[in-house]
Coordinates of C-alpha atoms in Angstrom, one line a residue:
Chain A
M30 CA 0.7 -64.9 -20.8
D31 CA 2.8 -68.0 -19.8
L32 CA 5.8 -66.9 -21.8
A33 CA 7.8 -70.3 -21.4
K34 CA 4.9 -72.3 -22.9
Y35 CA 4.6 -69.9 -25.8
R36 CA 8.2 -69.7 -26.4
A37 CA 8.5 -73.5 -26.6
L38 CA 5.3 -73.4 -29.1
F39 CA 7.2 -70.8 -31.1
L40 CA 10.4 -72.8 -31.4
E41 CA 8.7 -76.0 -32.4
E42 CA 6.5 -74.3 -34.9
A43 CA 9.0 -71.8 -36.2
T44 CA 11.7 -74.7 -36.7
D45 CA 8.9 -76.8 -38.7
H46 CA 8.2 -73.6 -40.8
L47 CA 11.7 -73.0 -41.6
S48 CA 12.1 -76.6 -42.7
E49 CA 9.0 -76.1 -44.6
M50 CA 10.3 -73.0 -46.4
S51 CA 13.5 -74.4 -47.1
R52 CA 12.1 -77.5 -48.9
A53 CA 9.9 -74.8 -50.9
L54 CA 13.0 -72.8 -51.9
L55 CA 14.7 -75.9 -53.2
V56 CA 11.6 -76.4 -55.4
L57 CA 11.7 -73.1 -56.6
E58 CA 15.3 -73.3 -57.6
K59 CA 14.3 -75.9 -60.1
R60 CA 11.0 -74.6 -60.9
P61 CA 10.7 -70.6 -60.0
D62 CA 7.2 -70.7 -61.1
A63 CA 6.0 -73.6 -58.8
R64 CA 2.8 -71.7 -57.3
E65 CA 2.5 -73.9 -54.3
A66 CA 6.1 -73.5 -53.4
I67 CA 5.6 -69.7 -53.8
D68 CA 2.5 -70.0 -51.7
E69 CA 4.2 -72.0 -49.2
V70 CA 7.1 -69.6 -48.6
F71 CA 4.5 -66.8 -48.2
R72 CA 2.5 -68.5 -45.8
M73 CA 5.5 -69.7 -43.6
A74 CA 7.0 -66.1 -43.5
H75 CA 3.3 -64.7 -42.7
S76 CA 3.1 -67.6 -39.9
I77 CA 6.3 -66.9 -38.2
K78 CA 5.6 -63.1 -38.2
G79 CA 2.5 -63.7 -36.4
M80 CA 3.9 -65.9 -33.6
A81 CA 7.1 -63.6 -33.3
G82 CA 4.8 -60.3 -33.1
S83 CA 2.9 -62.2 -30.3
L84 CA 6.0 -62.5 -28.1
G85 CA 7.6 -59.4 -29.1
Y86 CA 10.5 -60.6 -31.0
D87 CA 10.8 -57.6 -33.0
A88 CA 13.9 -58.5 -35.0
I89 CA 12.1 -61.7 -36.5
T90 CA 8.7 -59.9 -36.9
D91 CA 10.7 -57.5 -39.1
L92 CA 12.7 -59.9 -41.2
S93 CA 9.7 -62.3 -41.8
H94 CA 7.4 -59.3 -42.6
K95 CA 9.8 -57.9 -45.1
L96 CA 10.3 -61.7 -46.5
E97 CA 6.3 -62.0 -46.6
D98 CA 6.3 -58.5 -48.4
T99 CA 9.0 -59.9 -51.0
M100 CA 6.9 -63.2 -51.6
E101 CA 3.8 -60.9 -52.2
R102 CA 5.5 -59.3 -55.2
F103 CA 6.6 -62.9 -56.4
R104 CA 3.0 -64.1 -56.2
S105 CA 1.9 -61.3 -58.1
D106 CA 4.5 -62.0 -60.8
G107 CA 3.9 -65.6 -60.6
V108 CA 7.7 -66.4 -60.4
V109 CA 10.8 -65.9 -58.3
P110 CA 13.7 -64.6 -60.4
A111 CA 16.9 -66.0 -60.2
G112 CA 20.1 -64.1 -59.1
E113 CA 20.5 -61.7 -56.0
A114 CA 17.0 -59.8 -56.3
G115 CA 15.1 -63.4 -56.2
M116 CA 16.4 -66.8 -55.2
A117 CA 19.6 -65.6 -53.5
L118 CA 17.6 -63.0 -51.4
L119 CA 15.2 -65.7 -50.2
F120 CA 17.8 -68.1 -49.0
A121 CA 19.5 -65.2 -47.0
G122 CA 16.0 -64.3 -45.6
L123 CA 15.5 -68.0 -44.6
E124 CA 19.2 -68.1 -43.2
G125 CA 18.6 -64.9 -41.2
L126 CA 15.5 -66.3 -39.5
E127 CA 17.2 -69.7 -38.7
T128 CA 20.1 -67.5 -37.1
M129 CA 17.3 -65.6 -35.0
V130 CA 15.2 -68.7 -34.0
A131 CA 18.4 -70.3 -33.0
A132 CA 19.4 -67.5 -30.7
V133 CA 15.8 -67.6 -29.2
R134 CA 16.5 -71.3 -28.4
A135 CA 20.1 -70.5 -27.0
D136 CA 19.4 -67.3 -25.2
G137 CA 15.7 -66.8 -24.8
E138 CA 15.8 -63.7 -27.3
P139 CA 16.4 -63.3 -31.1
A140 CA 19.6 -62.2 -32.5
A141 CA 20.2 -58.6 -33.4
P142 CA 18.6 -57.9 -36.8
D143 CA 20.9 -58.1 -39.9
S144 CA 20.5 -54.6 -41.2
A145 CA 22.1 -55.2 -44.6
L146 CA 19.7 -58.1 -45.2
L147 CA 16.7 -55.9 -44.2
R148 CA 17.9 -53.2 -46.6
R149 CA 18.2 -55.9 -49.3
L150 CA 14.5 -57.0 -48.8
E151 CA 13.4 -53.2 -48.8
V152 CA 14.6 -52.5 -52.2
E153 CA 12.2 -53.1 -55.1
P154 CA 13.9 -54.8 -57.9
D155 CA 15.6 -52.9 -60.8
P156 CA 13.5 -53.9 -63.9
Q157 CA 16.7 -53.3 -65.8
A158 CA 19.1 -55.1 -63.5
S159 CA 20.1 -58.7 -64.6
G160 CA 18.3 -61.4 -62.7
S161 CA 15.4 -59.0 -61.5
L162 CA 11.8 -59.3 -62.0
G163 CA 11.6 -57.2 -65.2
S164 CA 14.4 -59.2 -66.9
L165 CA 13.5 -62.5 -66.0
E166 CA 12.7 -65.1 -68.7
P167 CA 11.3 -68.2 -67.6
D168 CA 14.2 -70.4 -68.6
P169 CA 14.2 -73.0 -66.1
K170 CA 17.7 -74.5 -67.3
K171 CA 19.3 -71.1 -66.6
V172 CA 17.6 -70.9 -63.3
A173 CA 18.9 -74.3 -62.2
M174 CA 22.2 -73.7 -63.0
S175 CA 22.5 -70.2 -61.3
Chain B
M88 CA -22.0 -71.2 -23.3
K89 CA -21.1 -69.8 -26.6
R90 CA -19.3 -72.5 -28.7
I91 CA -16.4 -71.2 -30.9
L92 CA -14.4 -73.1 -33.7
I93 CA -10.9 -71.8 -34.2
A94 CA -9.2 -71.8 -37.6
D95 CA -5.4 -70.9 -37.8
D96 CA -2.4 -72.9 -39.5
A97 CA -0.2 -72.2 -36.4
S98 CA -1.1 -74.2 -33.5
F99 CA 0.5 -71.2 -31.4
M100 CA -2.4 -68.8 -32.6
R101 CA -5.1 -71.4 -32.0
Q102 CA -3.5 -71.8 -28.3
M103 CA -3.4 -68.3 -27.8
I104 CA -6.9 -67.7 -28.7
R105 CA -8.0 -70.5 -26.7
D106 CA -6.2 -69.3 -23.5
I107 CA -8.0 -65.9 -24.0
I108 CA -11.4 -67.2 -24.6
E109 CA -11.9 -70.1 -22.4
P110 CA -11.5 -68.5 -19.2
E111 CA -14.1 -66.1 -20.0
G112 CA -16.5 -68.8 -20.5
Y113 CA -16.7 -69.7 -24.1
E114 CA -16.2 -73.3 -25.1
V115 CA -13.6 -74.2 -27.8
V116 CA -15.5 -76.9 -29.8
G117 CA -13.0 -77.5 -32.6
E118 CA -9.8 -76.2 -34.1
A119 CA -9.0 -76.2 -37.9
A120 CA -5.6 -75.9 -39.4
D121 CA -6.6 -75.1 -43.1
G122 CA -9.3 -73.7 -45.0
V123 CA -10.9 -77.0 -46.0
D124 CA -10.9 -78.4 -42.5
V125 CA -12.5 -75.4 -41.0
I126 CA -15.5 -76.0 -43.6
E127 CA -15.8 -79.5 -42.9
Q128 CA -15.7 -78.9 -39.0
F129 CA -18.2 -76.0 -39.3
L130 CA -20.8 -78.3 -41.0
E131 CA -20.2 -80.9 -38.4
L132 CA -20.0 -78.9 -35.2
R133 CA -22.4 -75.8 -36.3
P134 CA -20.6 -73.6 -33.8
D135 CA -21.9 -70.2 -32.6
L136 CA -18.9 -68.3 -34.2
V137 CA -15.8 -69.0 -36.2
M138 CA -12.4 -67.1 -35.6
M139 CA -10.9 -67.4 -39.3
D140 CA -7.4 -66.7 -40.0
I141 CA -7.0 -65.2 -43.6
V142 CA -3.7 -66.9 -44.6
M143 CA -4.3 -70.7 -44.6
P144 CA -3.2 -73.7 -46.8
K145 CA -5.6 -75.4 -49.2
R146 CA -8.2 -72.6 -49.0
S147 CA -7.8 -69.2 -47.8
G148 CA -9.9 -67.9 -45.1
I149 CA -11.8 -65.6 -47.4
D150 CA -12.7 -68.5 -49.4
A151 CA -13.9 -70.5 -46.4
V152 CA -16.1 -67.6 -45.3
K153 CA -17.7 -67.7 -48.8
A154 CA -18.2 -71.5 -48.7
I155 CA -19.6 -71.4 -45.0
K156 CA -22.0 -68.6 -45.8
V157 CA -23.3 -70.7 -48.8
E158 CA -24.0 -73.7 -46.4
D159 CA -25.3 -71.3 -43.7
P160 CA -26.2 -67.6 -44.5
G161 CA -26.6 -67.0 -40.5
A162 CA -23.1 -68.1 -39.6
T163 CA -21.2 -65.6 -37.6
V164 CA -17.5 -65.2 -38.6
V165 CA -14.8 -63.1 -37.2
M166 CA -11.5 -62.7 -39.3
C167 CA -8.3 -62.8 -37.7
S168 CA -6.0 -60.6 -39.8
A169 CA -2.5 -59.0 -39.4
L170 CA -1.2 -55.4 -40.0
G171 CA -1.3 -54.8 -43.6
Q172 CA -4.2 -57.0 -44.7
E173 CA -6.9 -54.3 -44.7
M174 CA -7.9 -55.1 -48.4
L175 CA -8.4 -58.8 -47.5
V176 CA -10.4 -57.9 -44.6
M177 CA -12.6 -55.7 -46.3
E178 CA -13.0 -58.6 -48.9
A179 CA -13.9 -61.1 -45.9
I180 CA -16.5 -58.3 -44.8
E181 CA -17.9 -58.3 -48.0
A182 CA -18.0 -62.1 -48.3
G183 CA -20.0 -62.1 -45.0
A184 CA -17.5 -61.9 -41.8
K185 CA -18.9 -60.1 -39.2
D186 CA -16.1 -58.4 -37.8
F187 CA -12.2 -58.8 -37.6
I188 CA -9.3 -58.7 -34.8
V189 CA -5.8 -57.9 -35.6
K190 CA -2.5 -59.8 -34.6
P191 CA -0.8 -59.7 -32.3
F192 CA -4.0 -60.4 -30.2
K193 CA -4.8 -58.2 -27.4
P194 CA -7.1 -60.0 -25.1
D195 CA -9.2 -57.3 -24.3
A196 CA -9.8 -56.5 -27.9
V197 CA -10.4 -60.0 -28.8
L198 CA -13.0 -60.3 -26.1
T199 CA -14.7 -57.1 -26.7
T200 CA -15.1 -58.1 -30.2
L201 CA -16.6 -61.6 -29.6
G202 CA -19.0 -60.0 -27.1
K203 CA -20.1 -57.4 -29.4
V204 CA -20.8 -59.7 -32.4
L205 CA -22.4 -62.5 -30.3
E206 CA -24.5 -59.9 -28.5
K207 CA -25.9 -58.9 -32.1
E208 CA -26.8 -62.4 -32.7
I209 CA -28.9 -62.7 -29.8

């Protein structure tokens, strides 16, 4: 495998995907049930996972995989909850991936995984907690202000 | 020379498949980046085999398999899946896909699967 060629392809495509993900998250901030935006974030995480896995970037693979799993839950529910269990978590995931991709660009290898973020993504939301899946009521005004 | 159509929304993945199969004598006749494009290119190019990603924009790979099999029940499709997509792979096989390969791609596994599937078609 021509690593230099694939690393360049990865950087180009992952950067585009993260921009798309950012745009989709901004849409979801205003409309947390925007189906196309939910699908978009899911697909971008999935695609980054596939590319990173091919290059052995385990930290990026792990984070994007957990982000993909989180989006799979939100897809099933048809909505991204506000608060720490939802939008804030997705923005943190995006930021984590951006940091790791930037490290690949600078150093040729992804940054070390953010274990706290990975743990947050692993936790199933508590249905009783504020802002979690179970307590979410589709109130766009409330979400827009959060 | 067997004619292959590659469908994946990531150009990285399309390039990787191309780099694995072209040196082994396969001809890549087209690349599609979404589930609508692959159906259109299939109808135009009539390849011997389609390598189909599952997660794609516009229409999923599974939807695309179903549409292609309606147009051509003899079409040969191999799914490109990721770990954890076993249920989706099963759905694709039920829809008419012949086999699957798992990302990250291992060149030997890709070539063995293509060889096996195309041999059955002869």
